Amino acid sequence: MFGDIAAKLDAGERLTFEDGVALFTHPDLHEVGRLANREREKRHGATTYYNYNLRLEATNVCVASCMFCSFARLKPGDAEAYTMTLEQVFDKLRARKDQPLTEVHVVNGLHPDLPFSYYTDLLKGLKAIRPEIHLKCFTAVEIAFFADLYGMTDEQVLRALMAAGLDSLPGGGAEIFAPRVRLKIAHDKCDADRYLAIHRIAHGVGMKTNVTMLYGHIETFEERVDHMLRVRALNDETAGFQAFIPLAFHPDGNQLRKLPAPSATDTLRTIAVSRLMLDNVSHIKAFWVATGVDVAQIALWYGANDLDGTVQEERIYHMAGSRTPLAMTPAAIERLVTTAGRVPVERDTFYNRITAHVS
Ligand code: V47
């Protein structure tokens, strides 16, 4: 079976569902990694991308009750619930005025009481402060929530946010698409079909987007492969997904806390299988906050060619037990990549090379 898969890849043939499951169960992780590395190098050589970005979470108030989440607080009155004023959000960006940021990535809880203008004004205000910065904001789950709350269609929401300054969608909220798992861990937010439909619409109106997969909890290998194939099928239609980001489950402080975190070998294998199955998605990201810094380095030899960015403010993983730093400077990321034997390249959100600065 493994020999057949290698031969298919040599011939440029697409892998099947059964191939994906076989890659997850093949006894030799390194063989799987070598194949993934070959595909990575065919596309990107030794290049490893990162970007100079800032992560912001304007509110953790969230009406959804995802079992894996340690970040959300259900009610505005709960201890630890917070909602920033727009000025507080803008101050976060103003405070970084000396940093050559190229992207702000905003992810929020599903807040039941804010007006839609909070989000459009947030985008307009960020753009007014730094017009050159790319705004990658709001997951498809948030878009679906806005549509239902404010009585708009998904497309109307996307168009209104784009008019206010939205440039692309991040990949959060995908979790696992298979209904068996999704209904158990995230039963009260948008389902897989709507998540994918929103990305299809976003691609149709001219946006690029990312897509994630939360792994290492109650899902099977089959369900991981199914997830990847749904991504691949949509990207055959639209070519709008830029990056696939496998996200390692972190168990601290959430309802799934009795489960162990996925092992380093599971992370490496999941990244490798993603690279091999997703032949039509250019970039496989090892989000270092989720994988851990050391594993992210090794992942650069197991199919990953992107590390996300400087990040700087992150709560979702750190509240769930991530022990990584909160931020990395470009110099630290470059060192991480270089000492792994790869070539760091700072990129913008569209993977154009940036040559001007390293601080
Ligand atoms: O959707 C929440 C995940 C995601 C936990 O698009 C958890 O470039 C592990 O999507 N353990 C948000 N994961 C983060 C995200 C992301 C990150 C980096 C880059 C991009 C991009 C997107 O975090 C959520 C959820 O799947 N998450 N809680 C947890 N306990």
Coordinates of C-alpha atoms and ligand atoms in Angstrom, one line a residue:
M1 CA 0.0 0.0 0.0
F2 CA 2.7 2.5 1.0
G3 CA 4.7 1.6 -2.2
D4 CA 1.5 2.3 -4.3
I5 CA 1.1 5.7 -2.6
A6 CA 4.7 6.7 -3.4
A7 CA 4.2 5.5 -7.0
K8 CA 1.1 7.6 -7.3
L9 CA 2.9 10.7 -6.0
D10 CA 5.7 10.0 -8.5
A11 CA 3.1 9.9 -11.3
G12 CA 1.5 13.1 -10.0
E13 CA -1.7 11.2 -9.2
R14 CA -4.1 12.3 -6.5
L15 CA -4.4 10.3 -3.3
T16 CA -7.7 8.7 -2.2
F17 CA -9.5 8.5 1.1
E18 CA -8.0 5.0 1.6
D19 CA -4.5 6.3 0.9
G20 CA -5.0 9.0 3.5
V21 CA -6.1 6.5 6.2
A22 CA -3.1 4.2 5.2
L23 CA -0.7 7.1 5.7
F24 CA -2.1 7.7 9.2
T25 CA -1.7 4.0 10.1
H26 CA 1.6 3.3 8.3
P27 CA 4.1 2.1 11.0
D28 CA 7.0 4.3 9.9
L29 CA 6.3 8.0 10.5
H30 CA 9.6 9.0 8.9
E31 CA 8.7 7.4 5.6
V32 CA 5.4 9.3 5.6
G33 CA 7.4 12.4 6.5
R34 CA 9.9 11.9 3.6
L35 CA 7.1 11.7 1.1
A36 CA 5.5 14.9 2.5
N37 CA 8.9 16.6 2.5
R38 CA 9.4 15.7 -1.2
E39 CA 6.0 17.3 -2.0
R40 CA 6.9 20.3 0.1
E41 CA 10.2 20.8 -1.6
K42 CA 8.7 20.4 -5.1
R43 CA 6.5 23.4 -4.3
H44 CA 8.6 25.6 -2.1
G45 CA 12.2 24.2 -1.9
A46 CA 13.6 25.1 1.5
T47 CA 11.6 28.3 1.8
T48 CA 9.7 28.7 5.1
Y49 CA 7.3 31.6 5.3
Y50 CA 6.3 33.7 8.3
N51 CA 4.6 37.0 8.6
Y52 CA 4.8 40.1 10.8
N53 CA 1.3 39.9 12.3
L54 CA -0.7 40.9 15.4
R55 CA -3.4 38.7 16.8
L56 CA -6.3 40.5 18.5
E57 CA -9.3 39.0 20.3
A58 CA -11.8 41.9 21.0
T59 CA -14.2 39.9 23.1
N60 CA -14.3 36.4 24.7
V61 CA -18.1 36.6 25.3
C62 CA -19.5 33.7 23.3
V63 CA -22.9 32.1 23.1
A64 CA -21.5 28.9 21.7
S65 CA -20.4 26.1 24.0
C66 CA -17.6 24.3 22.2
M67 CA -16.3 21.6 24.4
F68 CA -12.6 22.2 23.5
C69 CA -12.7 25.9 24.2
S70 CA -11.0 27.4 27.2
F71 CA -11.3 31.0 26.0
A72 CA -15.0 31.7 25.8
R73 CA -17.0 33.1 28.6
L74 CA -20.7 32.6 28.1
K75 CA -22.2 35.7 29.7
P76 CA -21.1 39.3 29.6
G77 CA -21.3 39.4 33.4
D78 CA -19.0 36.4 34.0
A79 CA -15.8 36.9 35.9
E80 CA -13.1 37.0 33.2
A81 CA -15.6 38.0 30.4
Y82 CA -14.3 41.0 28.5
T83 CA -15.3 43.1 25.6
M84 CA -12.9 45.8 24.5
T85 CA -14.2 49.2 23.5
L86 CA -13.2 50.0 19.9
E87 CA -10.7 52.6 21.3
Q88 CA -9.1 49.8 23.4
V89 CA -8.8 47.7 20.2
F90 CA -7.3 50.6 18.3
D91 CA -4.9 51.3 21.1
K92 CA -3.5 47.8 20.7
L93 CA -2.6 48.7 17.1
R94 CA -1.4 52.2 17.9
A95 CA 0.9 50.8 20.6
R96 CA 2.7 48.9 17.8
K97 CA 3.2 51.9 15.6
D98 CA 6.9 51.2 15.4
Q99 CA 6.4 47.6 14.2
P100 CA 6.3 47.0 10.4
L101 CA 3.2 44.8 10.8
T102 CA 1.6 43.6 7.6
E103 CA -1.4 41.8 9.0
V104 CA -3.9 42.0 11.9
H105 CA -5.7 38.7 12.6
V106 CA -8.9 39.2 14.6
V107 CA -10.9 36.3 16.1
N108 CA -13.7 36.9 18.6
G109 CA -16.3 35.1 20.6
L110 CA -19.9 35.1 19.4
H111 CA -21.2 38.1 21.4
P112 CA -25.0 38.3 21.5
D113 CA -25.4 42.0 22.2
L114 CA -23.0 44.0 20.1
P115 CA -24.4 45.9 17.1
F116 CA -23.1 45.0 13.6
S117 CA -21.5 48.5 13.5
Y118 CA -19.1 47.3 16.2
Y119 CA -17.4 45.1 13.6
T120 CA -17.6 47.5 10.6
D121 CA -16.3 50.3 12.8
L122 CA -13.6 48.0 14.1
L123 CA -12.4 47.4 10.5
K124 CA -12.7 51.0 9.5
G125 CA -10.8 52.2 12.5
L126 CA -7.9 49.7 12.1
K127 CA -7.7 50.7 8.4
A128 CA -7.7 54.4 9.3
I129 CA -4.8 53.9 11.7
R130 CA -2.7 51.7 9.3
P131 CA -4.2 51.7 5.8
E132 CA -1.4 49.4 4.5
I133 CA -2.2 46.6 6.9
H134 CA -4.1 43.5 5.7
L135 CA -7.1 42.7 7.9
K136 CA -7.7 39.0 8.2
C137 CA -10.7 38.9 10.5
F138 CA -13.7 36.8 11.6
T139 CA -14.0 33.1 11.0
A140 CA -16.8 31.6 8.9
V141 CA -18.5 30.7 12.2
E142 CA -18.6 34.4 13.1
I143 CA -19.9 35.3 9.7
A144 CA -22.8 32.8 10.1
F145 CA -23.5 34.1 13.5
F146 CA -23.6 37.8 12.3
A147 CA -26.0 36.8 9.4
D148 CA -28.4 35.1 11.8
L149 CA -28.2 37.8 14.5
Y150 CA -28.5 40.8 12.2
G151 CA -31.0 39.2 9.7
M152 CA -28.7 39.3 6.7
T153 CA -27.5 36.7 4.3
D154 CA -24.0 35.3 4.6
E155 CA -23.1 37.2 1.4
Q156 CA -24.5 40.5 2.6
V157 CA -22.4 40.1 5.8
L158 CA -19.3 39.4 3.8
R159 CA -19.9 42.3 1.4
A160 CA -20.6 44.8 4.2
L161 CA -17.4 43.7 6.1
M162 CA -15.4 44.0 2.9
A163 CA -16.7 47.5 2.2
A164 CA -15.5 48.3 5.8
G165 CA -12.0 47.0 5.1
L166 CA -12.0 43.2 5.5
D167 CA -9.3 41.7 3.3
S168 CA -9.5 38.0 4.0
L169 CA -11.0 35.3 6.3
P170 CA -8.9 33.3 8.7
G171 CA -9.4 29.5 8.9
G172 CA -10.7 29.2 12.5
G173 CA -14.0 27.4 13.3
A174 CA -13.5 24.4 11.0
E175 CA -12.8 22.0 13.9
I176 CA -13.8 18.6 12.4
F177 CA -16.4 18.7 9.6
A178 CA -17.8 15.1 10.2
P179 CA -21.2 15.5 11.9
R180 CA -20.5 12.7 14.4
V181 CA -17.7 14.8 16.0
R182 CA -19.0 18.3 15.3
L183 CA -22.3 17.6 17.0
K184 CA -20.4 16.4 20.1
I185 CA -17.8 19.1 20.4
A186 CA -19.4 22.1 18.7
H187 CA -23.1 21.4 18.4
D188 CA -24.4 25.0 18.6
K189 CA -22.4 26.8 15.9
C190 CA -22.5 26.6 12.1
D191 CA -22.2 23.2 10.6
A192 CA -19.6 22.0 8.1
D193 CA -21.8 22.7 5.0
R194 CA -22.3 26.3 6.0
Y195 CA -18.7 26.8 7.0
L196 CA -17.6 25.7 3.5
A197 CA -20.5 27.6 1.8
I198 CA -19.2 30.8 3.5
H199 CA -15.7 30.2 2.3
R200 CA -17.1 29.5 -1.2
I201 CA -18.9 32.8 -1.2
A202 CA -15.8 34.6 0.1
H203 CA -13.8 33.1 -2.7
G204 CA -16.5 34.1 -5.1
V205 CA -16.4 37.7 -4.1
G206 CA -12.7 37.8 -4.5
M207 CA -11.2 37.0 -1.1
K208 CA -8.6 34.4 -0.2
T209 CA -9.1 32.4 3.0
N210 CA -7.4 29.8 5.2
V211 CA -8.9 26.7 6.7
T212 CA -8.0 24.7 9.8
M213 CA -8.5 21.3 11.4
L214 CA -8.6 20.8 15.1
Y215 CA -7.2 17.3 15.7
G216 CA -6.2 15.1 18.6
H217 CA -9.5 14.9 20.6
I218 CA -12.3 12.5 19.8
E219 CA -12.0 12.2 16.0
T220 CA -10.8 9.2 14.1
F221 CA -8.2 9.1 11.4
E222 CA -11.0 8.5 8.9
E223 CA -12.7 11.7 10.1
R224 CA -9.4 13.7 9.6
V225 CA -9.1 12.4 6.1
D226 CA -12.7 13.2 5.4
H227 CA -12.1 16.7 6.6
M228 CA -9.1 17.2 4.3
L229 CA -11.0 15.8 1.3
R230 CA -13.9 18.3 1.9
V231 CA -11.3 21.1 1.8
R232 CA -9.7 19.7 -1.3
A233 CA -13.1 19.4 -3.1
L234 CA -14.0 23.0 -2.4
N235 CA -10.5 24.2 -3.5
D236 CA -10.9 22.3 -6.8
E237 CA -14.0 24.5 -7.4
T238 CA -12.6 27.9 -6.2
A239 CA -8.8 27.8 -5.7
G240 CA -9.5 30.2 -2.8
F241 CA -7.8 28.5 0.1
Q242 CA -4.2 29.7 0.6
A243 CA -3.2 27.7 3.7
F244 CA -4.3 24.6 5.6
I245 CA -3.5 24.7 9.3
P246 CA -3.8 21.6 11.4
L247 CA -4.4 22.8 15.0
A248 CA -3.3 20.5 17.9
F249 CA -5.9 20.2 20.6
H250 CA -4.9 21.7 24.0
P251 CA -6.8 20.2 26.9
D252 CA -6.3 22.6 29.9
G253 CA -9.3 24.4 31.2
N254 CA -12.0 23.0 28.9
Q255 CA -14.7 20.3 29.0
L256 CA -12.4 17.8 27.2
R257 CA -9.6 18.3 29.8
K258 CA -9.5 14.6 30.6
L259 CA -8.2 13.8 27.2
P260 CA -4.4 13.9 26.6
A261 CA -2.9 16.4 24.2
P262 CA -1.9 14.9 20.9
S263 CA 1.7 13.7 20.8
A264 CA 4.5 15.3 18.8
T265 CA 4.5 12.3 16.5
D266 CA 0.8 12.7 15.9
T267 CA 1.4 16.4 15.1
L268 CA 4.2 15.6 12.6
R269 CA 2.1 12.8 10.9
T270 CA -1.0 15.0 10.7
I271 CA 1.1 17.8 9.0
A272 CA 2.6 15.2 6.7
V273 CA -0.7 13.7 5.7
S274 CA -2.2 17.2 5.1
R275 CA 0.7 18.0 2.7
L276 CA 0.1 14.7 0.8
M277 CA -3.7 14.8 0.6
L278 CA -4.1 18.6 -0.1
D279 CA -2.4 18.6 -3.5
N280 CA -4.3 21.8 -4.4
V281 CA -3.6 23.9 -1.3
S282 CA -0.2 25.7 -1.6
H283 CA 0.7 26.2 2.0
I284 CA 0.7 23.9 5.1
K285 CA 1.1 26.0 8.2
A286 CA 2.6 24.7 11.4
F287 CA 1.1 27.3 13.8
W288 CA 3.9 27.3 16.4
V289 CA 1.6 28.4 19.2
A290 CA -0.4 25.2 18.7
T291 CA 2.4 22.7 17.8
G292 CA 5.0 24.1 20.2
V293 CA 8.1 25.8 18.9
D294 CA 10.4 22.6 18.8
V295 CA 7.8 20.5 17.0
A296 CA 7.2 23.4 14.5
Q297 CA 10.9 23.3 13.7
I298 CA 10.8 19.6 12.9
A299 CA 7.5 20.0 11.0
L300 CA 9.5 22.0 8.4
W301 CA 10.8 18.6 7.3
Y302 CA 7.4 16.9 7.5
G303 CA 5.5 19.0 4.9
A304 CA 5.0 22.4 6.6
N305 CA 6.3 25.4 4.8
D306 CA 4.8 28.2 6.9
L307 CA 4.9 29.1 10.5
D308 CA 2.3 31.9 10.8
G309 CA 3.8 34.9 12.4
T310 CA 4.9 37.0 15.3
V311 CA 1.4 36.7 16.8
Q312 CA 2.1 38.9 19.8
E313 CA -1.2 38.6 21.6
E314 CA -2.8 35.2 21.8
R315 CA -5.3 33.9 24.3
I316 CA -7.1 30.9 22.8
Y317 CA -4.1 28.5 23.1
H318 CA -2.5 30.0 26.2
M319 CA -5.8 29.7 28.1
A320 CA -5.8 26.1 27.0
G321 CA -2.3 25.3 28.3
S322 CA 0.1 26.3 25.5
R323 CA 3.5 26.8 27.0
T324 CA 5.0 28.7 24.0
P325 CA 6.0 32.3 24.2
L326 CA 3.2 34.8 23.5
A327 CA 5.2 36.4 20.8
M328 CA 8.2 35.9 18.6
T329 CA 10.2 38.6 17.0
P330 CA 11.0 38.2 13.3
A331 CA 14.6 37.6 14.3
A332 CA 13.6 34.8 16.6
I333 CA 11.5 33.2 13.9
E334 CA 14.3 33.5 11.4
R335 CA 16.7 31.8 13.9
L336 CA 14.2 29.0 14.5
V337 CA 14.0 28.4 10.7
T338 CA 17.7 28.7 10.0
T339 CA 18.7 26.4 12.8
A340 CA 16.2 23.9 11.4
G341 CA 18.2 24.0 8.1
R342 CA 15.5 25.9 6.2
V343 CA 15.4 29.3 4.6
P344 CA 13.2 32.0 6.3
V345 CA 11.2 34.3 4.1
E346 CA 9.0 37.0 5.5
R347 CA 5.8 37.2 3.5
D348 CA 2.6 39.3 3.4
T349 CA -0.8 37.6 3.7
F350 CA -0.8 36.7 0.0
Y351 CA 2.7 35.1 0.3
N352 CA 4.5 37.9 -1.5
R353 CA 8.1 38.2 -0.3
I354 CA 8.9 41.1 1.9
T355 CA 12.5 42.2 1.9
A356 CA 12.5 45.5 3.6
H357 CA 13.0 44.8 7.3
V358 CA 14.0 42.4 10.0
S359 CA 14.1 43.7 13.6
Ligands
V47_1 O1 -11.3 27.7 15.6 C1 -9.8 26.7 20.3 C2 -8.9 26.4 17.9 C3 -9.1 28.2 16.5 C4 -8.6 25.2 21.3 O2 -6.2 31.4 9.6 C5 -8.2 25.3 19.9 O3 -4.1 31.9 9.6 C6 -6.6 23.7 20.3 O4 -8.1 29.3 13.7 N1 -7.0 23.6 21.6 C7 -8.7 29.6 16.3 N2 -7.2 24.5 19.5 C8 -7.3 29.8 15.8 C9 -7.2 29.7 14.3 C10 -6.0 30.1 13.6 C11 -4.7 30.1 14.2 C12 -3.6 30.5 13.5 C13 -3.7 30.9 12.2 C14 -5.0 30.9 11.6 C15 -5.1 31.4 10.2 C16 -6.1 30.5 12.3 O5 -8.4 27.7 17.6 C17 -10.5 27.8 16.7 C18 -10.3 26.4 17.3 O6 -10.3 25.4 16.3 N3 -9.0 26.2 19.3 N4 -9.6 26.1 21.5 C19 -7.9 24.3 22.2 N5 -8.3 24.1 23.4

